[in-house]
mmCIF file of C-alpha atoms in Angstrom:
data_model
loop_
_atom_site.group_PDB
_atom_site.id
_atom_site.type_symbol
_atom_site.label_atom_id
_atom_site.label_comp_id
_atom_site.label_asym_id
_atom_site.label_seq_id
_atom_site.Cartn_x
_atom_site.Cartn_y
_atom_site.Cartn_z
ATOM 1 C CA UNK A 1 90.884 139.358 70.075
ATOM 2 C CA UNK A 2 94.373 137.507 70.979
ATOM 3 C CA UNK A 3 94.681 134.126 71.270
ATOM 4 C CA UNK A 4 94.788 134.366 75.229
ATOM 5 C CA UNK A 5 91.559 136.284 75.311
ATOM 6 C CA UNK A 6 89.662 133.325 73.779
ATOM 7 C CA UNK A 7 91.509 131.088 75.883
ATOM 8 C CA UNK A 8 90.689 133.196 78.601
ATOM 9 C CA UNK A 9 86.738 132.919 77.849
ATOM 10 C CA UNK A 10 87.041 129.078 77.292
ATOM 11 C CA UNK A 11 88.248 128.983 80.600
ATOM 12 C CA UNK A 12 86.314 131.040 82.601
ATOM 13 C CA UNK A 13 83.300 129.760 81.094
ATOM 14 C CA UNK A 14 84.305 125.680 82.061
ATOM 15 C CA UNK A 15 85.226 127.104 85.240
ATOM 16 C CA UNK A 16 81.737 128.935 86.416
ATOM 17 C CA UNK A 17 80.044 125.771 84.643
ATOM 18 C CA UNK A 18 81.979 123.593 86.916
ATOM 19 C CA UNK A 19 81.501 126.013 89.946
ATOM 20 C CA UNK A 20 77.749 125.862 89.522
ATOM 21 C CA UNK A 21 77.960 122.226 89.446
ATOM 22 C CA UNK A 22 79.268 122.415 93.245
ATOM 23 C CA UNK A 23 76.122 124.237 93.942
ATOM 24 C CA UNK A 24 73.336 121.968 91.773
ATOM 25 C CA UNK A 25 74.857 118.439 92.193
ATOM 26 C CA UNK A 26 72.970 116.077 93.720
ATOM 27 C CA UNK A 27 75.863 114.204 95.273
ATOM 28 C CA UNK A 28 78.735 115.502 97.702
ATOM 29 C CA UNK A 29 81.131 113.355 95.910
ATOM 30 C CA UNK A 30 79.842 114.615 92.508
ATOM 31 C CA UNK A 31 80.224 118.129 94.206
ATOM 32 C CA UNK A 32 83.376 117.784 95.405
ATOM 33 C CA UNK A 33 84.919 116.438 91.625
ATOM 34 C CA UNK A 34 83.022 119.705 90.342
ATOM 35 C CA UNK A 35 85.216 121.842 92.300
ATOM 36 C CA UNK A 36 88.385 119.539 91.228
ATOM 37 C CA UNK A 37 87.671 120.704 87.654
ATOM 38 C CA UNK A 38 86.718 124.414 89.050
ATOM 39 C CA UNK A 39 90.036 124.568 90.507
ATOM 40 C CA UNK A 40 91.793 123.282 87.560
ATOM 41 C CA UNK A 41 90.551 125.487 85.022
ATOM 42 C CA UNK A 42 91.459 128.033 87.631
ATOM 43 C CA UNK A 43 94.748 127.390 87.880
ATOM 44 C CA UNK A 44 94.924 127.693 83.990
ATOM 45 C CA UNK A 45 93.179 131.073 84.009
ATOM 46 C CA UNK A 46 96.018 131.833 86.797
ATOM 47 C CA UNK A 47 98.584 130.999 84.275
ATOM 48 C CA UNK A 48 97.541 132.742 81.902
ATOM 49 C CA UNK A 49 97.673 135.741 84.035
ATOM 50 C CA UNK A 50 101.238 134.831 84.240
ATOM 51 C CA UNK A 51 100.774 134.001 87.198
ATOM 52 C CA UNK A 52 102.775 130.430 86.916
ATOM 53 C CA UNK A 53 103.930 129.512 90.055
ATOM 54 C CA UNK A 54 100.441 130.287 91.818
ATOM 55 C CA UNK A 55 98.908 127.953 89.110
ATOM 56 C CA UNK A 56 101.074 125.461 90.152
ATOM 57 C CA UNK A 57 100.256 125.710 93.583
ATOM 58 C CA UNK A 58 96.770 126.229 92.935
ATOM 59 C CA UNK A 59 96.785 122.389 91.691
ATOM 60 C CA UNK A 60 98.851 120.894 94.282
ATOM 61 C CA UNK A 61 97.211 122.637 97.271
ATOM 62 C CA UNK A 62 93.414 122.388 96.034
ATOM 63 C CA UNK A 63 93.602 119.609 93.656
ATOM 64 C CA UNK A 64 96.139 117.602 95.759
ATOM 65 C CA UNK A 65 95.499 118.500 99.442
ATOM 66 C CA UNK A 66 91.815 120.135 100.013
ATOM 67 C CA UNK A 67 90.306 117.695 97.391
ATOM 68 C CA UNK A 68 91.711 114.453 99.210
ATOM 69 C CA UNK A 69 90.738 115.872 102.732
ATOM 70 C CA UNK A 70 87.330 116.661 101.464
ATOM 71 C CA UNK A 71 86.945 112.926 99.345
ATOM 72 C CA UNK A 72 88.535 111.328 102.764
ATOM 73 C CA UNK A 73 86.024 113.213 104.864
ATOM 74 C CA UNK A 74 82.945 112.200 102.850
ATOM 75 C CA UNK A 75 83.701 108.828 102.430
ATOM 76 C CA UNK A 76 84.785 108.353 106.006
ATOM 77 C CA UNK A 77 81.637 109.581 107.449
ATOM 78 C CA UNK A 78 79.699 107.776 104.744
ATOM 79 C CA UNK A 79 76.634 110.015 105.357
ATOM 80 C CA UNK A 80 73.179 109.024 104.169
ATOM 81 C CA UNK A 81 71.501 112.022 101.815
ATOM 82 C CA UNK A 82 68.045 112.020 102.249
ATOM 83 C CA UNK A 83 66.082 112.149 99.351
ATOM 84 C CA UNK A 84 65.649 114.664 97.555
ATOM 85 C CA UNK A 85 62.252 116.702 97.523
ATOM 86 C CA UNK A 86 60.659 116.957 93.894
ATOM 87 C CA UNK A 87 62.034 120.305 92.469
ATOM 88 C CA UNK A 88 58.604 122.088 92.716
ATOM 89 C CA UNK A 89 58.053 121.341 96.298
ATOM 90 C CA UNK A 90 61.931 122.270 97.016
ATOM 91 C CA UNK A 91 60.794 125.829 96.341
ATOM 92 C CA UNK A 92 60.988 127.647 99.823
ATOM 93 C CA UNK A 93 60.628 131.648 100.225
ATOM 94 C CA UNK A 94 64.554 131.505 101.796
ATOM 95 C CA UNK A 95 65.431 129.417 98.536
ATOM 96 C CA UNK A 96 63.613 131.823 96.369
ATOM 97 C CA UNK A 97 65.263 134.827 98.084
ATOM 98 C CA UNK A 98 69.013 133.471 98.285
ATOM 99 C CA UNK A 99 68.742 132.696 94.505
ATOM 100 C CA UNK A 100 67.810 136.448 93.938
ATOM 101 C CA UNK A 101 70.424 137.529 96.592
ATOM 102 C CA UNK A 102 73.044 135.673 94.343
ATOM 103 C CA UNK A 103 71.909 136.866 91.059
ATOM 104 C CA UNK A 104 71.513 140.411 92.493
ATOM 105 C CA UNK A 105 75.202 140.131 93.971
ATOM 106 C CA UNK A 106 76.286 138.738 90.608
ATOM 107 C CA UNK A 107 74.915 141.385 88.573
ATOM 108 C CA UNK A 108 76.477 144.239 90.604
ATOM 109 C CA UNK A 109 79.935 142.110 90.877
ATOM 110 C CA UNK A 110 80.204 141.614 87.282
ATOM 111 C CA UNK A 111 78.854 145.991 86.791
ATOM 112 C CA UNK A 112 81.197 147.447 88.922
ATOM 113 C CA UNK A 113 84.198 145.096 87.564
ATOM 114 C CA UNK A 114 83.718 146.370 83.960
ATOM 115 C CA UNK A 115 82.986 149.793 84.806
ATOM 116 C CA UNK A 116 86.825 150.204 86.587
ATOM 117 C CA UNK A 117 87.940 153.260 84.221
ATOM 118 C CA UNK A 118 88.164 156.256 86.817
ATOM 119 C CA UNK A 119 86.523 159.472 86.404
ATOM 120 C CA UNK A 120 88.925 162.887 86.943
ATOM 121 C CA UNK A 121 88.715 166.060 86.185
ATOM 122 C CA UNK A 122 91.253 168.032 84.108
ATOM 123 C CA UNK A 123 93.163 170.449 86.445
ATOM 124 C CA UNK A 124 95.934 171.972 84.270
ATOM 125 C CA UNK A 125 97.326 171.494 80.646
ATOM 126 C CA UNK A 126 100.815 172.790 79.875
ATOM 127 C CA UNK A 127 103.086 172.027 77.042
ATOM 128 C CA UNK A 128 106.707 171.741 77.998
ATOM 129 C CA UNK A 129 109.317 171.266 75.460
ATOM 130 C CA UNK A 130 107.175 170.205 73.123
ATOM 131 C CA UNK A 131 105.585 167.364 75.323
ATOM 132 C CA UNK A 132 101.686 168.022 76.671
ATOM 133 C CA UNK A 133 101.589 167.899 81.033
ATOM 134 C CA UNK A 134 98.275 167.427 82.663
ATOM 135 C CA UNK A 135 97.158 167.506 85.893
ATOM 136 C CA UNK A 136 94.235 165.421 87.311
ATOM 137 C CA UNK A 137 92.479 166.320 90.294
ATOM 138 C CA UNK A 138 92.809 162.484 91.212
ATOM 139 C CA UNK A 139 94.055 159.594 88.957
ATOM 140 C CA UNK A 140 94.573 155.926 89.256
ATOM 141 C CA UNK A 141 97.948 156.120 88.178
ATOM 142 C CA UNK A 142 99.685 158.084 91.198
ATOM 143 C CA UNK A 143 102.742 156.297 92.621
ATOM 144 C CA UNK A 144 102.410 153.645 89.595
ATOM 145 C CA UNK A 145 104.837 151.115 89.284
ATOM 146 C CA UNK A 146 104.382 151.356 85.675
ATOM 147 C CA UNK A 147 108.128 149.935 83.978
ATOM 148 C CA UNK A 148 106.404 150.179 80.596
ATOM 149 C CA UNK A 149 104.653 153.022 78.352
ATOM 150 C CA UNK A 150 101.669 153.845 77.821
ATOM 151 C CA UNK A 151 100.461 153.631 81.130
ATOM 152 C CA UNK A 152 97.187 153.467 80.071
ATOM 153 C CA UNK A 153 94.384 155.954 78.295
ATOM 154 C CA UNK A 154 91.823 158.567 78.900
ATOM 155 C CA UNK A 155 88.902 159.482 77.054
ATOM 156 C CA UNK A 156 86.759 162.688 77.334
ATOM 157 C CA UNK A 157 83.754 164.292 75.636
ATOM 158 C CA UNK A 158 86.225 165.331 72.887
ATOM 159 C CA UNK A 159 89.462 164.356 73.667
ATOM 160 C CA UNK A 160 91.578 161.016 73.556
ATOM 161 C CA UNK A 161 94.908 160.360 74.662
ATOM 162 C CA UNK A 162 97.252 158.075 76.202
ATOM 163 C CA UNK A 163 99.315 158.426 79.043
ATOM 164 C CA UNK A 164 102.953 158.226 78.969
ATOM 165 C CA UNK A 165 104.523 158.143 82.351
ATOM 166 C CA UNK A 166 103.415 160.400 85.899
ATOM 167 C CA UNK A 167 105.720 161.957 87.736
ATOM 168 C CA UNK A 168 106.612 162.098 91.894
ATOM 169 C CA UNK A 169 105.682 165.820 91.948
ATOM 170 C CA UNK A 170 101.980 166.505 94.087
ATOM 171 C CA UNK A 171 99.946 166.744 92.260
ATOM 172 C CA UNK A 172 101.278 164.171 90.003
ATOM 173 C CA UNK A 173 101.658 165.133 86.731
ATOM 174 C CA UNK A 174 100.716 162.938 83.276
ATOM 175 C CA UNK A 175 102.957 163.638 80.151
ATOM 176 C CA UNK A 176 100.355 162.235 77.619
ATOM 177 C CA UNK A 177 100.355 162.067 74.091
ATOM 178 C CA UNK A 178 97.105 163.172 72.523
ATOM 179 C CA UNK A 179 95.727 160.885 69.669
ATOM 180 C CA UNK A 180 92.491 163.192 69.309
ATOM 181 C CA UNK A 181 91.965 166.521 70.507
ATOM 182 C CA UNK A 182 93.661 167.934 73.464
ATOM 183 C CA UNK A 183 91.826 168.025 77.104
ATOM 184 C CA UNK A 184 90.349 170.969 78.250
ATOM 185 C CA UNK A 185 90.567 172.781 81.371
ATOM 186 C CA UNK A 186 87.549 171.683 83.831
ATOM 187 C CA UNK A 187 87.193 168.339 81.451
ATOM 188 C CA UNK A 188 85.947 165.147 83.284
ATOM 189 C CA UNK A 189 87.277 162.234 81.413
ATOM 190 C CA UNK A 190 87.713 159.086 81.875
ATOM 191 C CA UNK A 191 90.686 157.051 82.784
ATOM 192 C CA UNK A 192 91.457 153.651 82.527
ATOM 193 C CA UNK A 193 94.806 151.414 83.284
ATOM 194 C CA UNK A 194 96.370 149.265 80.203
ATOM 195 C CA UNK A 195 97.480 145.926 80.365
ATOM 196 C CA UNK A 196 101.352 146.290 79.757
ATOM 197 C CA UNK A 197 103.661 143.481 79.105
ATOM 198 C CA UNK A 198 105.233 142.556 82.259
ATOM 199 C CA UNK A 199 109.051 141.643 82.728
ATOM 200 C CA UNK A 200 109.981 138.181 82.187
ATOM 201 C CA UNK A 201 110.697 137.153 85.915
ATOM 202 C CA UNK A 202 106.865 138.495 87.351
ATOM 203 C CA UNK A 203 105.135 135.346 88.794
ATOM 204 C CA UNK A 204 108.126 133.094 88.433
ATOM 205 C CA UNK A 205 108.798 130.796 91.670
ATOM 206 C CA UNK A 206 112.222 133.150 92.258
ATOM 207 C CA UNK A 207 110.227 136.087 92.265
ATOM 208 C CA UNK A 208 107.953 135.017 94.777
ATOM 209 C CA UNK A 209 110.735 133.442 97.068
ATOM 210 C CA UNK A 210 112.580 137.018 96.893
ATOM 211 C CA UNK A 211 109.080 138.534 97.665
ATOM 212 C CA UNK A 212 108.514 135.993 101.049
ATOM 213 C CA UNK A 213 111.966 135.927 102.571
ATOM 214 C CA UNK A 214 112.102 139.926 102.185
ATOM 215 C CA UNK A 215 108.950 142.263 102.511
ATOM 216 C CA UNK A 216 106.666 139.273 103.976
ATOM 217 C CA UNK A 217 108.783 137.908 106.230
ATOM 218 C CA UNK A 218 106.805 137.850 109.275
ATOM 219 C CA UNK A 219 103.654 136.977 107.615
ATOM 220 C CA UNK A 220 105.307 134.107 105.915
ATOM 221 C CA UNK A 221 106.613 132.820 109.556
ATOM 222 C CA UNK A 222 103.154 133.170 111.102
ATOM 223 C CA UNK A 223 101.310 131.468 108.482
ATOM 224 C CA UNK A 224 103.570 128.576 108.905
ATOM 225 C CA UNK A 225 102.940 128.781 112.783
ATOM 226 C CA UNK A 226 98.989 128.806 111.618
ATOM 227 C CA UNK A 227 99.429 125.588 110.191
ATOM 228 C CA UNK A 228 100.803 124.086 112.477
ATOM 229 C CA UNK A 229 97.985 125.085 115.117
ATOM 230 C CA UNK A 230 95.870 123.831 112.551
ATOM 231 C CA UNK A 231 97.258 120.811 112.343
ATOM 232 C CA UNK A 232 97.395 120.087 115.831
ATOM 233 C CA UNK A 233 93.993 121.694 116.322
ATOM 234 C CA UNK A 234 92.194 119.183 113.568
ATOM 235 C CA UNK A 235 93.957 116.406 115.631
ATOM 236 C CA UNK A 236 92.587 117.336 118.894
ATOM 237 C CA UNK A 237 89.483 118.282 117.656
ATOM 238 C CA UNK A 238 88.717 114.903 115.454
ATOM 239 C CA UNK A 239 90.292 112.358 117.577
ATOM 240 C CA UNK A 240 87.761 110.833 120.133
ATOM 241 C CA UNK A 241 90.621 110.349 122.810
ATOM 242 C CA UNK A 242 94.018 111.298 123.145
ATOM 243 C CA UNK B 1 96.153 140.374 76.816
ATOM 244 C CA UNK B 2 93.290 139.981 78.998
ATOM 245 C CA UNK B 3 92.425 142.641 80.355
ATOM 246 C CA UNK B 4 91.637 142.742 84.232
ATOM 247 C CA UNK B 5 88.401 143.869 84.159
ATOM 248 C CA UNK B 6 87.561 140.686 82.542
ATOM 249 C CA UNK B 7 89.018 138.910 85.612
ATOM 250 C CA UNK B 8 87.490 140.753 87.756
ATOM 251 C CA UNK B 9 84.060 140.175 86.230
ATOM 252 C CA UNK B 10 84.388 136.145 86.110
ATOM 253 C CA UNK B 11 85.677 136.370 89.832
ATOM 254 C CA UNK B 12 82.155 138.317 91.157
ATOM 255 C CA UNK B 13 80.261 135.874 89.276
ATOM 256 C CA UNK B 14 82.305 132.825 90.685
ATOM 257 C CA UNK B 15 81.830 134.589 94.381
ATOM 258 C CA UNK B 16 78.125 135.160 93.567
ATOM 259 C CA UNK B 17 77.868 131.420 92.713
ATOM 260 C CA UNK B 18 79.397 130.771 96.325
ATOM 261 C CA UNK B 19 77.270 132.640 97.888
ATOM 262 C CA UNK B 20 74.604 130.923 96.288
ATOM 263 C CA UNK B 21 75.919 127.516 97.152
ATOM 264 C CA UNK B 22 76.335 128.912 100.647
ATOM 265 C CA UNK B 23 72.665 129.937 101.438
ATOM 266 C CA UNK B 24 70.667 127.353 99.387
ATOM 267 C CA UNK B 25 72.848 123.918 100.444
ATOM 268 C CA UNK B 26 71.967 122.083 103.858
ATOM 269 C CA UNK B 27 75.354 119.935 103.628
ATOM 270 C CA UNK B 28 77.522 121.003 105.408
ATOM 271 C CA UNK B 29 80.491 119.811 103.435
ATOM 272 C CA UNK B 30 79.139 121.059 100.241
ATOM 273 C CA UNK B 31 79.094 124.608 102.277
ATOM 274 C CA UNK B 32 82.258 124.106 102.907
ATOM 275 C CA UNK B 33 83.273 124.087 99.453
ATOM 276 C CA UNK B 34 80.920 126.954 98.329
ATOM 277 C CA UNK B 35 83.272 128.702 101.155
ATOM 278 C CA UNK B 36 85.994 127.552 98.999
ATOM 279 C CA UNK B 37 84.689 128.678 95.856
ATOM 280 C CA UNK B 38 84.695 132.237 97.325
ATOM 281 C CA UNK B 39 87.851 131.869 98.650
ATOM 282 C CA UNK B 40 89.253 131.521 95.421
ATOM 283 C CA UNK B 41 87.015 134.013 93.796
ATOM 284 C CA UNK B 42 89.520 136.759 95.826
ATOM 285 C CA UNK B 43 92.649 135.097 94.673
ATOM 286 C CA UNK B 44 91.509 135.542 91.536
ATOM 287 C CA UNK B 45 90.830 139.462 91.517
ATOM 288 C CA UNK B 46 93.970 139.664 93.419
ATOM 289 C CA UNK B 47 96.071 138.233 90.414
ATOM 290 C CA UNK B 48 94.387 139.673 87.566
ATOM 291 C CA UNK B 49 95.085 143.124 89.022
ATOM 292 C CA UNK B 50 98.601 142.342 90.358
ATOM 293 C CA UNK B 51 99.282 141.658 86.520
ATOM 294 C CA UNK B 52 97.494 144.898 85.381
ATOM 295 C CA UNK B 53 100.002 146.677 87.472
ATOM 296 C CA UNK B 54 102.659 144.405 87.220
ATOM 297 C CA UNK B 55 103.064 144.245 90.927
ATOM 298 C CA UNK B 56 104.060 141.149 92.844
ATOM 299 C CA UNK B 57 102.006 142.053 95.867
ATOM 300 C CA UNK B 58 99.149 140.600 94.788
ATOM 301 C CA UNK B 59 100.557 137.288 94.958
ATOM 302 C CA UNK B 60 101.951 137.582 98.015
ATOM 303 C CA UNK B 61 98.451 137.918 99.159
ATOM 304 C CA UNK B 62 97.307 135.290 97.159
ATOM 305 C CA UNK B 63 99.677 132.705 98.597
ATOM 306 C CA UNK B 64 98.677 133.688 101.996
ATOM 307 C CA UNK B 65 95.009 132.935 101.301
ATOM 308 C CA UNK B 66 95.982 129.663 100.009
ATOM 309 C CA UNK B 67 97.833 128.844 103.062
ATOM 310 C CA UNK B 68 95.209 129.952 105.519
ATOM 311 C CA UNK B 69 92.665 128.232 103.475
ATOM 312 C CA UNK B 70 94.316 124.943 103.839
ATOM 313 C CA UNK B 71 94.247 125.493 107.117
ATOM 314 C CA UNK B 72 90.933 126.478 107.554
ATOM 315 C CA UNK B 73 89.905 123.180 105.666
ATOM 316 C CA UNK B 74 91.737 121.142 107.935
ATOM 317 C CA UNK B 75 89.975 122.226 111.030
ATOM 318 C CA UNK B 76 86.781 122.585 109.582
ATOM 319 C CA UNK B 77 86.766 119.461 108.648
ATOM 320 C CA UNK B 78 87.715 117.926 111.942
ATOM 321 C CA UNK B 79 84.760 119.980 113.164
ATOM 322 C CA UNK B 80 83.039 118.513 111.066
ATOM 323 C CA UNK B 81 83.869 114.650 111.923
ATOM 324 C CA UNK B 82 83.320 115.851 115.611
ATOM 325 C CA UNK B 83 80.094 117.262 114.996
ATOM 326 C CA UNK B 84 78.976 113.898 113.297
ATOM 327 C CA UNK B 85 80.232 111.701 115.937
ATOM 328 C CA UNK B 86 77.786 113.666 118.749
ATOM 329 C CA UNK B 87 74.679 114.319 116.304
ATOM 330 C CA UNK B 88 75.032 111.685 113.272
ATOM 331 C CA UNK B 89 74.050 114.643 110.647
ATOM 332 C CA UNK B 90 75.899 117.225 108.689
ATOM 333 C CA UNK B 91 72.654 118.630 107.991
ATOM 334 C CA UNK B 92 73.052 122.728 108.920
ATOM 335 C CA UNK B 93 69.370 122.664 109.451
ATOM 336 C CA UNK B 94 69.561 120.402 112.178
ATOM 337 C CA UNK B 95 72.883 121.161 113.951
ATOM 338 C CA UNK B 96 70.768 124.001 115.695
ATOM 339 C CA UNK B 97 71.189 124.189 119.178
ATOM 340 C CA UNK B 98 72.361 127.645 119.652
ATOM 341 C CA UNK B 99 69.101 128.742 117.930
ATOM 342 C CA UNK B 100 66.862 128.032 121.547
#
């Protein structure tokens, strides 16, 4: 395990611990500093997807803006909590069912994330000039962006390999390089993406600039016309006459 | 390197414990955040997998969520103080007059 896999679990554990201390504090304002924190140790999470300038955002937006609007809101409309019922007679059939409709949605979340390898079945497997070409009848690497090598792996009843590059041909095919025994004809195995090393620029604040002002242009304009309807809007809407 | 699955995994359980927040809490601002929570929760899948394929996309997306969530914030909010000034609760139990 690297050192930003540990880091990794540090953080994402702090983080769902504050998270559920949105949903279980007994205060707003103590509910609102839980998602501070949440937000924090998501922005280092974020970073260490090297995602940097998103972390950084991530703090100034949420941390910054949302936070204060929610802290303003709260303590501007100084709202009396009733108090609370005893836990025991807080138990209502909705409670009871929303807690199961969370864990349930939880459960199947966190199963379907860590079962993301794609299943294929082995179409053809040639050797040309000395290098091993398959074809899949589907794979999750068509039309990959992939700069590095391997792309990732795939694993079958017997056989083991990793995946090299994929080519623009339809069907696409894999160069691999075995590292157990060759896959059959008719073989269903299993593939699943690697993690390469990214260039040095993904994430950065340049990258994302070049991204904006070129492929999402016109999003980028409208978004900025969304805000301000929105800030207009919360004007109009929260002011008791204009 | 962590691997996106991982991501992926801590993001359904962050949504799930929106969703939670969502259907069990009768504030209305702490619903709001729950809202948030989930929010985020998608930002999150979208940038562990935009590093998996080392594709800027991702962020792109993610940066637009951000945006429209600040916005969404700001008007909820002022909802929020309107609703308050005509019923004097935030209480989503009570605020039910579409329900007759």
């Amino acid at each position: 395990m690297t050192a930003a896999q540990v880091f990794f679990i540090v953080f994402a554990a702090l983080m769902l611990l504050a998270s559920f201390g949105v949903v279980v504090a007994k205060n707003q304002v103590y509910a609102a500093m839980s998602l501070v924190v949440s937000m924090f140790f998501l922005a280092a999470i974020y970073a260490l997807l090297s995602a940097d300038t998103l972390a950084i955002l991530q703090v100034l937006v949420y941390a910054g803006a949302i936070m204060v609007l929610f802290l303003f809101v709260i303590m501007l409309l100084s709202i009396e909590e009733k108090p609370r019922l005893p836990f025991l007679q807080s138990i209502s059939p909705v409670r009871v069912l929303s807690v199961l409709a969370g864990a349930v949605l939880a459960v199947a979340l966190v199963a379907a994330s860590l079962n993301a390898g794609t299943k294929a079945v082995v179409k053809s497997v040639q050797s040309q000039n000395g290098d091993w070409v398959v074809t899949f009848d589907h794979s999750p690497f068509r039309g990959s962006l992939y700069a590095s090598s391997p792309l990732g792996e795939g694993v079958g009843a017997e056989s083991r390999f990793e995946v090299l590059s994929v080519g623009m041909q339809v069907p696409p095919q894999h160069l691999i390089r075995p590292l157990g025994a060759l896959p059959k004809v008719g073989e269903v195995v299993t593939l699943s993406p690697g993690v390469s090393a990214v260039q040095p620029r993904f994430g950065t604040l340049s990258e994302l600039g070049t991204l904006m002002y070129s492929r999402y242009l016109l999003p980028f304009e409208v978004t900025s016309l969304l805000l301000l309807v929105a800030i207009v809007g919360a004007v109009v809407v929260a002011k008791e006459r204009i | 390197m962590v691997p996106a699955s991982w991501a992926a995994a801590v993001a359904g359980v962050m949504f799930a414990v929106g969703v939670l927040g969502v259907l069990t809490r009768r504030s209305a601002l702490v619903v709001f955040m729950c809202v948030e929570l989930m929010l985020n929760a998608a930002n999150l899948t979208f940038l562990a997998y935009a590093r998996q394929w080392g594709n800027m996309d991702g962020h792109a997306i993610a940066f637009f969520v951000m945006a429209v969530a600040a916005a969404e914030a700001a008007v909820g909010l002022a909802v929020m103080i309107a609703v308050f000034r005509t019923r004097g609760t935030l209480n989503v139990d009570e605020v039910d007059i579409m329900k007759n």
